[in-house]
mmCIF file with all atom_site columns, C-alpha atoms and ligand atoms in Angstrom:
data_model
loop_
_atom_site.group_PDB
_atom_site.id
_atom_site.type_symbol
_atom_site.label_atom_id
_atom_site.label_alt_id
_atom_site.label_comp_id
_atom_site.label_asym_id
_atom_site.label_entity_id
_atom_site.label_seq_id
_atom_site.pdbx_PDB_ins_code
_atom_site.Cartn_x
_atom_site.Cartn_y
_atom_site.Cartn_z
_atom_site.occupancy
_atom_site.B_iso_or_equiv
_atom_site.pdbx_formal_charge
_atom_site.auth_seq_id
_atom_site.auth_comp_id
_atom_site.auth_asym_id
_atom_site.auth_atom_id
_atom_site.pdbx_PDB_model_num
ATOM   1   C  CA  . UNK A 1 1   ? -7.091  -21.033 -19.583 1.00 0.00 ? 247 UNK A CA  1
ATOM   2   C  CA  . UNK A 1 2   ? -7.156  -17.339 -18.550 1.00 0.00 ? 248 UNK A CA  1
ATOM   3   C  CA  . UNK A 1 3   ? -9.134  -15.097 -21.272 1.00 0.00 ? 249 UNK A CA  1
ATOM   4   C  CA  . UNK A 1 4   ? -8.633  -11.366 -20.653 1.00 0.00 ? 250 UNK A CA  1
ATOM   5   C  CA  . UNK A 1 5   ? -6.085  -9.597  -21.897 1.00 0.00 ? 251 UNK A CA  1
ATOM   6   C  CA  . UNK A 1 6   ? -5.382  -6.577  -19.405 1.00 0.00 ? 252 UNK A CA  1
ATOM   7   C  CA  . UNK A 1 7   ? -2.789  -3.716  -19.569 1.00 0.00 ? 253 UNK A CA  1
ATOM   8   C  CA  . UNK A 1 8   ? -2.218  -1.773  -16.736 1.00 0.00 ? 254 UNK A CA  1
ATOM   9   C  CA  . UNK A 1 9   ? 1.127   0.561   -15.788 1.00 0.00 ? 255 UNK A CA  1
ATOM   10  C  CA  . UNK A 1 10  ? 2.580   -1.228  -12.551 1.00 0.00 ? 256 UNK A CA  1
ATOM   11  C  CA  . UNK A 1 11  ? 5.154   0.832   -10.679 1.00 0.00 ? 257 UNK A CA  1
ATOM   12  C  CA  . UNK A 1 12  ? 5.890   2.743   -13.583 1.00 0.00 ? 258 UNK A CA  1
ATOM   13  C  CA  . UNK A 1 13  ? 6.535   -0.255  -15.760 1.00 0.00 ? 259 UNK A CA  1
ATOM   14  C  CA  . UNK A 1 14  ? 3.345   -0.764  -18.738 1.00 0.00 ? 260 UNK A CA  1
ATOM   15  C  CA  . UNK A 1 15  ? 2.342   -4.633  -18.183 1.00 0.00 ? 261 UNK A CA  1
ATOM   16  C  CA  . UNK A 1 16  ? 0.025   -7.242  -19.909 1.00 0.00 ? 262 UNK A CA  1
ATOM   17  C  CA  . UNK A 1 17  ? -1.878  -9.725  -17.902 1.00 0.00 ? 263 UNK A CA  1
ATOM   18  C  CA  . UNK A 1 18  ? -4.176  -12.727 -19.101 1.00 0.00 ? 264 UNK A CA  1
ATOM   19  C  CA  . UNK A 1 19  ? -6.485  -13.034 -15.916 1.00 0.00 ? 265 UNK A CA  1
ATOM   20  C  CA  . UNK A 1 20  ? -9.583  -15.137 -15.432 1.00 0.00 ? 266 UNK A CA  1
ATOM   21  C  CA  . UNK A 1 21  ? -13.318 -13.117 -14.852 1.00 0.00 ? 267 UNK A CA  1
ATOM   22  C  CA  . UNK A 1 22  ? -12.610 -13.511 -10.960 1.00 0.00 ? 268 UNK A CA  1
ATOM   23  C  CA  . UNK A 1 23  ? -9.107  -13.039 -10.263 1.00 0.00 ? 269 UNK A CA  1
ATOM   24  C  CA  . UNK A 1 24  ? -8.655  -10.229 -7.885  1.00 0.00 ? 270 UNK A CA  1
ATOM   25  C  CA  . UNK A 1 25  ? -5.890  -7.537  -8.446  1.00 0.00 ? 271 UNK A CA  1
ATOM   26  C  CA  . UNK A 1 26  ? -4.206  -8.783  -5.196  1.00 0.00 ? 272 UNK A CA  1
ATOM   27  C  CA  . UNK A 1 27  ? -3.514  -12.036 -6.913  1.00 0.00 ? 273 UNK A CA  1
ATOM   28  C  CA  . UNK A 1 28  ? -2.364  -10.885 -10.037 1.00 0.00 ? 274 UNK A CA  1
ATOM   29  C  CA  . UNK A 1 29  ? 0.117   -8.492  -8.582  1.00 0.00 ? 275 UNK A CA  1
ATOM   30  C  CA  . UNK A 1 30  ? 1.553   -11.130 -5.959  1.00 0.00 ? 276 UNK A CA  1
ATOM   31  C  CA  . UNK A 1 31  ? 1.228   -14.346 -8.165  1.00 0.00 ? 277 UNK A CA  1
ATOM   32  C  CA  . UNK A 1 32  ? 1.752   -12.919 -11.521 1.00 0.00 ? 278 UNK A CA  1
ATOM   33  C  CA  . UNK A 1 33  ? 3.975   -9.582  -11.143 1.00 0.00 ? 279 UNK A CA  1
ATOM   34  C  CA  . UNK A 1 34  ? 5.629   -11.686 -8.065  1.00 0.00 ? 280 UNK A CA  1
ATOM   35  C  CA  . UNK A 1 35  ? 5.105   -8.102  -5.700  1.00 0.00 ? 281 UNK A CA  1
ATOM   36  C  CA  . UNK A 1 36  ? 4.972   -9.791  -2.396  1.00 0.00 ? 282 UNK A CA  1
ATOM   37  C  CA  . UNK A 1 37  ? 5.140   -6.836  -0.823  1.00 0.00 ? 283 UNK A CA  1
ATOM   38  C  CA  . UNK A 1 38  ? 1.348   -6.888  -1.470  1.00 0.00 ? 284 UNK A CA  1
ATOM   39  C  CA  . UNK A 1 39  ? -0.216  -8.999  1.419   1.00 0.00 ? 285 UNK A CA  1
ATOM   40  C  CA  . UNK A 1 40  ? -3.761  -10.374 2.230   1.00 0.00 ? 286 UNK A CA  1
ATOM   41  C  CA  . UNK A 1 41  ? -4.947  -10.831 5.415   1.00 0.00 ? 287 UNK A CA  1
ATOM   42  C  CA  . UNK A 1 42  ? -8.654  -10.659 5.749   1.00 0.00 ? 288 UNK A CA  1
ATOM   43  C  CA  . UNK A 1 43  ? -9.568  -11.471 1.782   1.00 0.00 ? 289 UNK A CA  1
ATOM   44  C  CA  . UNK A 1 44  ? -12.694 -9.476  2.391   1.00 0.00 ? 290 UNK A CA  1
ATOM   45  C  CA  . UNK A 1 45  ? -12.053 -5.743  2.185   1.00 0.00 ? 291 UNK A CA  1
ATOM   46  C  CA  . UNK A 1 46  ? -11.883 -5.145  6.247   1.00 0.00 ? 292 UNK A CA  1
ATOM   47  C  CA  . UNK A 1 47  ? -8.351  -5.173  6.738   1.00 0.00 ? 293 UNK A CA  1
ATOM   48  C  CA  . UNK A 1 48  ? -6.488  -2.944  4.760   1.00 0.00 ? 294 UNK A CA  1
ATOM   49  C  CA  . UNK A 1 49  ? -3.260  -5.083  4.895   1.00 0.00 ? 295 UNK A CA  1
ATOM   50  C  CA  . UNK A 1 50  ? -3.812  -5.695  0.820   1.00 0.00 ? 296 UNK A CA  1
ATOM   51  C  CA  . UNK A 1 51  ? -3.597  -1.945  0.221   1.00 0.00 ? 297 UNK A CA  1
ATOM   52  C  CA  . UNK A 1 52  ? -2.055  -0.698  -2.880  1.00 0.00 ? 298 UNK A CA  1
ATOM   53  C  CA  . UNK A 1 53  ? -2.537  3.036   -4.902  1.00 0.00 ? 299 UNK A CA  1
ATOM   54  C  CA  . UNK A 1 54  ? -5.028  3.011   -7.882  1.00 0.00 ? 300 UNK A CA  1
ATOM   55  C  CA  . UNK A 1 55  ? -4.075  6.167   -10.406 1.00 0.00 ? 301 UNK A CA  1
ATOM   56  C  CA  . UNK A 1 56  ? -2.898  8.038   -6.988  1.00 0.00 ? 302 UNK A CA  1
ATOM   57  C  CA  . UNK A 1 57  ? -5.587  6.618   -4.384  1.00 0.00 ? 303 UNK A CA  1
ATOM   58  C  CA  . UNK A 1 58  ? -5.552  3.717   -1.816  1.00 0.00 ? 304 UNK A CA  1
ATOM   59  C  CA  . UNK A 1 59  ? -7.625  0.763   -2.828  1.00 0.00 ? 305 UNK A CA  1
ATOM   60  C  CA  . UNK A 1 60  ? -8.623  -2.598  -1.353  1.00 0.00 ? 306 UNK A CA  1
ATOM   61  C  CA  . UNK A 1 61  ? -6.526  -5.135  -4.060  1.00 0.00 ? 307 UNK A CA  1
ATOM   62  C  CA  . UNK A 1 62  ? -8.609  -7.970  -2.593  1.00 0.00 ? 308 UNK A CA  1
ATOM   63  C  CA  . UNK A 1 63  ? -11.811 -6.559  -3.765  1.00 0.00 ? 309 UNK A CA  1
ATOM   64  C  CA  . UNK A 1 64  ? -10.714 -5.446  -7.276  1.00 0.00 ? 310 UNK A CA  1
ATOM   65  C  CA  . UNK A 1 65  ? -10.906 -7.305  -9.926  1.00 0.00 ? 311 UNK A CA  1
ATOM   66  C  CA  . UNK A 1 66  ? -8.165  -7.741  -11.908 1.00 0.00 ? 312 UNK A CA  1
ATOM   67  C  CA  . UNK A 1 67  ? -9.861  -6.826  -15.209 1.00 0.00 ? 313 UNK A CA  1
ATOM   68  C  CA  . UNK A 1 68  ? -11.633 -3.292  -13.388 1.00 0.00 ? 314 UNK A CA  1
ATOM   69  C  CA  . UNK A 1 69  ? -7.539  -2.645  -13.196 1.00 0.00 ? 315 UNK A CA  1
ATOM   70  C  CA  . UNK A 1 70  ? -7.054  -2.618  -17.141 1.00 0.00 ? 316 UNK A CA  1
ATOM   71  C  CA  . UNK A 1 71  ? -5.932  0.714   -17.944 1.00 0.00 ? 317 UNK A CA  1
ATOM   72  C  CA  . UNK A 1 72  ? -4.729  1.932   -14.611 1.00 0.00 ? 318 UNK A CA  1
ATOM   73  C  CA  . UNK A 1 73  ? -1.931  2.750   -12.825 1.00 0.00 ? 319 UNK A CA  1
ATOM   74  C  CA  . UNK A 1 74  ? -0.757  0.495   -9.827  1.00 0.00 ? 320 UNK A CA  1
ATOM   75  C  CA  . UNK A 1 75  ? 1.548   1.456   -7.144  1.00 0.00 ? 321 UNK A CA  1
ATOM   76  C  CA  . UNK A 1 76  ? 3.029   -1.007  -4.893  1.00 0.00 ? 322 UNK A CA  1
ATOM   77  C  CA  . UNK A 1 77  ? 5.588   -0.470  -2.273  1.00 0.00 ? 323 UNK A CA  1
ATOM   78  C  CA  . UNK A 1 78  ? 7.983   -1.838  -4.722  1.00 0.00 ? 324 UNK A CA  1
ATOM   79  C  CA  . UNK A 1 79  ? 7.610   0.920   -7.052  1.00 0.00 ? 325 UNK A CA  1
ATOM   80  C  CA  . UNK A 1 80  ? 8.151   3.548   -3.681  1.00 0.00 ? 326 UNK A CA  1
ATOM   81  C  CA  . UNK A 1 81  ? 11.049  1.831   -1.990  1.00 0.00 ? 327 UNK A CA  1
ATOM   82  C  CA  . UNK A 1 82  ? 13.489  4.286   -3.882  1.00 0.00 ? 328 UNK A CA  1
ATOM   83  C  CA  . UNK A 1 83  ? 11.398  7.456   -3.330  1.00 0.00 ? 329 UNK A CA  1
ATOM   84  C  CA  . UNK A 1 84  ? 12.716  9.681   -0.953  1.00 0.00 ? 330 UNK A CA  1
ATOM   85  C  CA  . UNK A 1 85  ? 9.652   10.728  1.469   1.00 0.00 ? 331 UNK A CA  1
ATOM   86  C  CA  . UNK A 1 86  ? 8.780   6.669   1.685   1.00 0.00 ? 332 UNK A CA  1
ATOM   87  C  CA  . UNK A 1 87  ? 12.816  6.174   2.607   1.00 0.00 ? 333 UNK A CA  1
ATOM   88  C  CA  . UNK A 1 88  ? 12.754  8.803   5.221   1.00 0.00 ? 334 UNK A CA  1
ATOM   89  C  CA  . UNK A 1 89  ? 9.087   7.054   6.668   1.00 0.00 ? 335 UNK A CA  1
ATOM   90  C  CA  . UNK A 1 90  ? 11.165  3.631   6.032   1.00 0.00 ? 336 UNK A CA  1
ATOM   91  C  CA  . UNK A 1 91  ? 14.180  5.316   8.546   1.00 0.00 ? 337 UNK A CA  1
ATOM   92  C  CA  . UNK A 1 92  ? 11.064  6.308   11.380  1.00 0.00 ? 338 UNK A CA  1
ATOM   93  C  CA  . UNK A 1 93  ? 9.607   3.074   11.339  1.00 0.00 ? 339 UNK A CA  1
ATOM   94  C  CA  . UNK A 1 94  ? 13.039  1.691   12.079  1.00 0.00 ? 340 UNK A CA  1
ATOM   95  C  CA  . UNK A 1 95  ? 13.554  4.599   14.976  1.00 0.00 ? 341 UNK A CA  1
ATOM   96  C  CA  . UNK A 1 96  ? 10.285  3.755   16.228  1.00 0.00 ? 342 UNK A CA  1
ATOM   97  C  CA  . UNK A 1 97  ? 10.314  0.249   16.297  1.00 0.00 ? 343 UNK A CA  1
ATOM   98  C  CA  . UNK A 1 98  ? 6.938   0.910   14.220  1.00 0.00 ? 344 UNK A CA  1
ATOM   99  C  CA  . UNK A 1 99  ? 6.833   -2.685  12.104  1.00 0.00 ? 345 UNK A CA  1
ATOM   100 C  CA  . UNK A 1 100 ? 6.993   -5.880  14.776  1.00 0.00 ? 346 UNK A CA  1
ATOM   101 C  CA  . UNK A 1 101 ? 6.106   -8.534  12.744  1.00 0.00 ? 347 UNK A CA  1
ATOM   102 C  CA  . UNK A 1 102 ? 5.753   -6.682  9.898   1.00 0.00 ? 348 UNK A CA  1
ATOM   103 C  CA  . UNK A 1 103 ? 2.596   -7.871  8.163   1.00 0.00 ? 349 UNK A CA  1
ATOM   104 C  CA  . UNK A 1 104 ? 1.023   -4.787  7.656   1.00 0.00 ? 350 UNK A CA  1
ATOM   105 C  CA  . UNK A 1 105 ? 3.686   -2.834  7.200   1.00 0.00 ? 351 UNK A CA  1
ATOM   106 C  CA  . UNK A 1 106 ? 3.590   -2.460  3.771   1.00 0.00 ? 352 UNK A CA  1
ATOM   107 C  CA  . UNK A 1 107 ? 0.269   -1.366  3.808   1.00 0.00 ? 353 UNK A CA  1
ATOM   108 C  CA  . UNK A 1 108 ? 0.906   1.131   6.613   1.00 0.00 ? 354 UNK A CA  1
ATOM   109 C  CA  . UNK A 1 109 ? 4.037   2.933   4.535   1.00 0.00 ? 355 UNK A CA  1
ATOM   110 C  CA  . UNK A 1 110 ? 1.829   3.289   1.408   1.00 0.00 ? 356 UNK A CA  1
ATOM   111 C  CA  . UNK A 1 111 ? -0.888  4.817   3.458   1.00 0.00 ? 357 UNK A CA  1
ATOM   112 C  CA  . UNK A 1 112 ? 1.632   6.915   5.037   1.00 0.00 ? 358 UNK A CA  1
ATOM   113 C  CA  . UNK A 1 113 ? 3.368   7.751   2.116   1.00 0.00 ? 359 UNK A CA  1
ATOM   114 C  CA  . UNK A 1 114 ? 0.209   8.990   0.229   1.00 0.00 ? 360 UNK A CA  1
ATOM   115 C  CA  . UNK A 1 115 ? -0.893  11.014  2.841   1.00 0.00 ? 361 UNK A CA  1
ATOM   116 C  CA  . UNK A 1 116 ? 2.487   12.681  3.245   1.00 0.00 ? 362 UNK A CA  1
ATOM   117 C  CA  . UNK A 1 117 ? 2.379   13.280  -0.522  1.00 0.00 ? 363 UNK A CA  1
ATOM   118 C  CA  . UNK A 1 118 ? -1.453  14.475  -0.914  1.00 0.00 ? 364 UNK A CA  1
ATOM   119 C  CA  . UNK A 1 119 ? -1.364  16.712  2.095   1.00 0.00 ? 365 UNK A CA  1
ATOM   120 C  CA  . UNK A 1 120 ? 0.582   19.697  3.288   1.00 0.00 ? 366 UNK A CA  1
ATOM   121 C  CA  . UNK A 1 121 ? 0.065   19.857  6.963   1.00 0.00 ? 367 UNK A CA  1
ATOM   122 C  CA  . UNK A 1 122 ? -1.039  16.617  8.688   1.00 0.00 ? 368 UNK A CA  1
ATOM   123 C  CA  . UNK A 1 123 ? -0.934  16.214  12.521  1.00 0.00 ? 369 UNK A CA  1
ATOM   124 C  CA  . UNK A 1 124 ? -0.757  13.238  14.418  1.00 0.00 ? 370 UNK A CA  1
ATOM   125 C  CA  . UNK A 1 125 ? -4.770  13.122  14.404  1.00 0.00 ? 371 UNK A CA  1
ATOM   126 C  CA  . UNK A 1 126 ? -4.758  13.139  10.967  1.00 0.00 ? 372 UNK A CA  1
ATOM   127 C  CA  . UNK A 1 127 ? -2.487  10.338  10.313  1.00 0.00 ? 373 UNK A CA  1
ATOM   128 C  CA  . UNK A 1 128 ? -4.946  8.338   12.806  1.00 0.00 ? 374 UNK A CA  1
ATOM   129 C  CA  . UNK A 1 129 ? -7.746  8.992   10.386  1.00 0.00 ? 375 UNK A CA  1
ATOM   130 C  CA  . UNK A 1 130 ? -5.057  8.012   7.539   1.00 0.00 ? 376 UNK A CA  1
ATOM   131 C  CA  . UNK A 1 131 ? -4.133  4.550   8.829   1.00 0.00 ? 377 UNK A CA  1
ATOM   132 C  CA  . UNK A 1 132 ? -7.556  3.962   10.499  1.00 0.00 ? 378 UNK A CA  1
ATOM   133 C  CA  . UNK A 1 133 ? -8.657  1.512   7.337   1.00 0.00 ? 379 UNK A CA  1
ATOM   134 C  CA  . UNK A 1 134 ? -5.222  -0.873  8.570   1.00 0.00 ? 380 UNK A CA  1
ATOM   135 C  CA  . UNK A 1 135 ? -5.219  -3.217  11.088  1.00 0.00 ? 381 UNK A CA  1
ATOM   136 C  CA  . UNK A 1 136 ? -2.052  -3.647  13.091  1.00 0.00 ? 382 UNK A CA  1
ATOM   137 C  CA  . UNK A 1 137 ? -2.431  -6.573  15.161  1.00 0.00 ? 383 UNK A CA  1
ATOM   138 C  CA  . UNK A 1 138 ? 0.879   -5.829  17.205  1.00 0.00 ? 384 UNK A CA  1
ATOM   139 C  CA  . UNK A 1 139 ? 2.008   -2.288  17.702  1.00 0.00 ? 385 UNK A CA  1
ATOM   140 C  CA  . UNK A 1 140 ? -0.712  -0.516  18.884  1.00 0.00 ? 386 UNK A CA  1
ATOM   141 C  CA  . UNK A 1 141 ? -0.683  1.976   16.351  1.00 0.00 ? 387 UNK A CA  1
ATOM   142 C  CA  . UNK A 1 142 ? 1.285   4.507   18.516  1.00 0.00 ? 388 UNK A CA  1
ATOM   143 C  CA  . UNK A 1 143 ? 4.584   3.933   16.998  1.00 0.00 ? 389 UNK A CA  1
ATOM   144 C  CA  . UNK A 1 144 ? 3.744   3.760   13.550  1.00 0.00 ? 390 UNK A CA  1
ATOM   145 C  CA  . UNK A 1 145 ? 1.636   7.327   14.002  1.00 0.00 ? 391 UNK A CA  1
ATOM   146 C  CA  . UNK A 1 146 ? 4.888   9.026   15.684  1.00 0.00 ? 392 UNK A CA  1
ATOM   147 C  CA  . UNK A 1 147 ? 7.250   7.707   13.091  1.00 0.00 ? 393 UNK A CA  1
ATOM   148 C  CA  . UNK A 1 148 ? 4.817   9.277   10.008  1.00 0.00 ? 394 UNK A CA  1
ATOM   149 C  CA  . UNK A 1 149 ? 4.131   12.500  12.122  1.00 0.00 ? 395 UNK A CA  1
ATOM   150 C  CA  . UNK A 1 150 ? 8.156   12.695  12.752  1.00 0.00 ? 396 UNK A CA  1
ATOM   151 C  CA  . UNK A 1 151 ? 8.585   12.777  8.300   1.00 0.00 ? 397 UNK A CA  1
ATOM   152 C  CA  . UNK A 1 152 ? 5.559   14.536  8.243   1.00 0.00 ? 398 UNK A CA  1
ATOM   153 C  CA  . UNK A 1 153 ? 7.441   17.661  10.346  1.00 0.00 ? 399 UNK A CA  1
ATOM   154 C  CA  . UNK A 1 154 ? 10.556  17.536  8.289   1.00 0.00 ? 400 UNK A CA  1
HETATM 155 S  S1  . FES B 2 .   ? -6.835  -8.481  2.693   1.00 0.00 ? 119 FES B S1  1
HETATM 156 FE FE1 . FES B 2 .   ? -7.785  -6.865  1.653   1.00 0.00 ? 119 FES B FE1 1
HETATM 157 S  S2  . FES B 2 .   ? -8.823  -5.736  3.163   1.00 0.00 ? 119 FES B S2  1
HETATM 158 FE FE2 . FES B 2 .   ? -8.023  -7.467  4.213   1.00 0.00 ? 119 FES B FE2 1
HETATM 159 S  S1  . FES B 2 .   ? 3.369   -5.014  12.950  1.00 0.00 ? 120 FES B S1  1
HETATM 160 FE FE1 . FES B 2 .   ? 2.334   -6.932  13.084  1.00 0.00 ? 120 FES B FE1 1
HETATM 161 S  S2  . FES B 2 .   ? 0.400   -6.486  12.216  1.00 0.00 ? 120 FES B S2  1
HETATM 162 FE FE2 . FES B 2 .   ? 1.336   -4.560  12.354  1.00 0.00 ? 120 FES B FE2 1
#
């Protein structure tokens, strides 16, 4: 029987969640809120592939517990899909051929996405840094860095 009671605002929508002591955010959001765009590869916070905003900021979802959530506000790429700066990156990655098998793709469009929206002049070094904390097992990162930089000139 799950025994806290947690509210948070997820993709713009307020929510209520019982969760257990150890759930972990990642869990909620894909088991409970049914996001599977939210994906977990490593389970131990060296991947990146579970990435999701926190009030604005990229955060590990398989390292958070669900409860440290309560009161926050959760992005997912659910809540960005109709945004138009994660559309246009949406458009490059297709161009680019930047999501193969598309596991961390999700992640890597957030990332992108927040740095596009948090920063007013970011070269293709910078978007490196950006998407440094996501592993891409397939692309070799050079795609998915030339289809942010091309929204990131626009
Ligand atoms: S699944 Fe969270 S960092 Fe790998
Ligand atoms: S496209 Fe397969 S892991 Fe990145």
């Amino acid at each position: 029987m799950k025994s806290l009671l947690i509210k948070m605002n997820v993709n713009g929508v307020d929510r209520e969640v019982l969760v257990d002591p150890d759930d972990r955010l990642l869990d909620v959001l894909r088991d409970e809120l049914n996001l599977k765009s939210v994906k977990e590869g490593c389970g131990t916070g060296d991947c990146g592939i579970c990435t999701v905003l926190m009030d604005g900021k990229p955060v590990l979802s398989c390292i958070i517990p669900a409860f440290q959530a309560n009161n926050h506000k959760i992005v997912t790429l659910e809540g960005l899909n109709s945004d138009p700066t994660m559309q246009k990156i949406q458009q490059s990655f297709r161009k680019y051929q930047a999501a193969q098998c598309g596991f961390c793709t999700p992640a890597m469009e957030v990332v992108g996405w927040h740095l596009l929206n948090t920063e007013k002049k970011v070269d293709k070094n910078r978007i490196k840094e950006a998407i440094s904390g996501v592993l891409c097992r397939c692309t070799g990162y050079y795609d998915i860095v030339d289809a942010v930089y091309e929204v990131a000139q626009q």
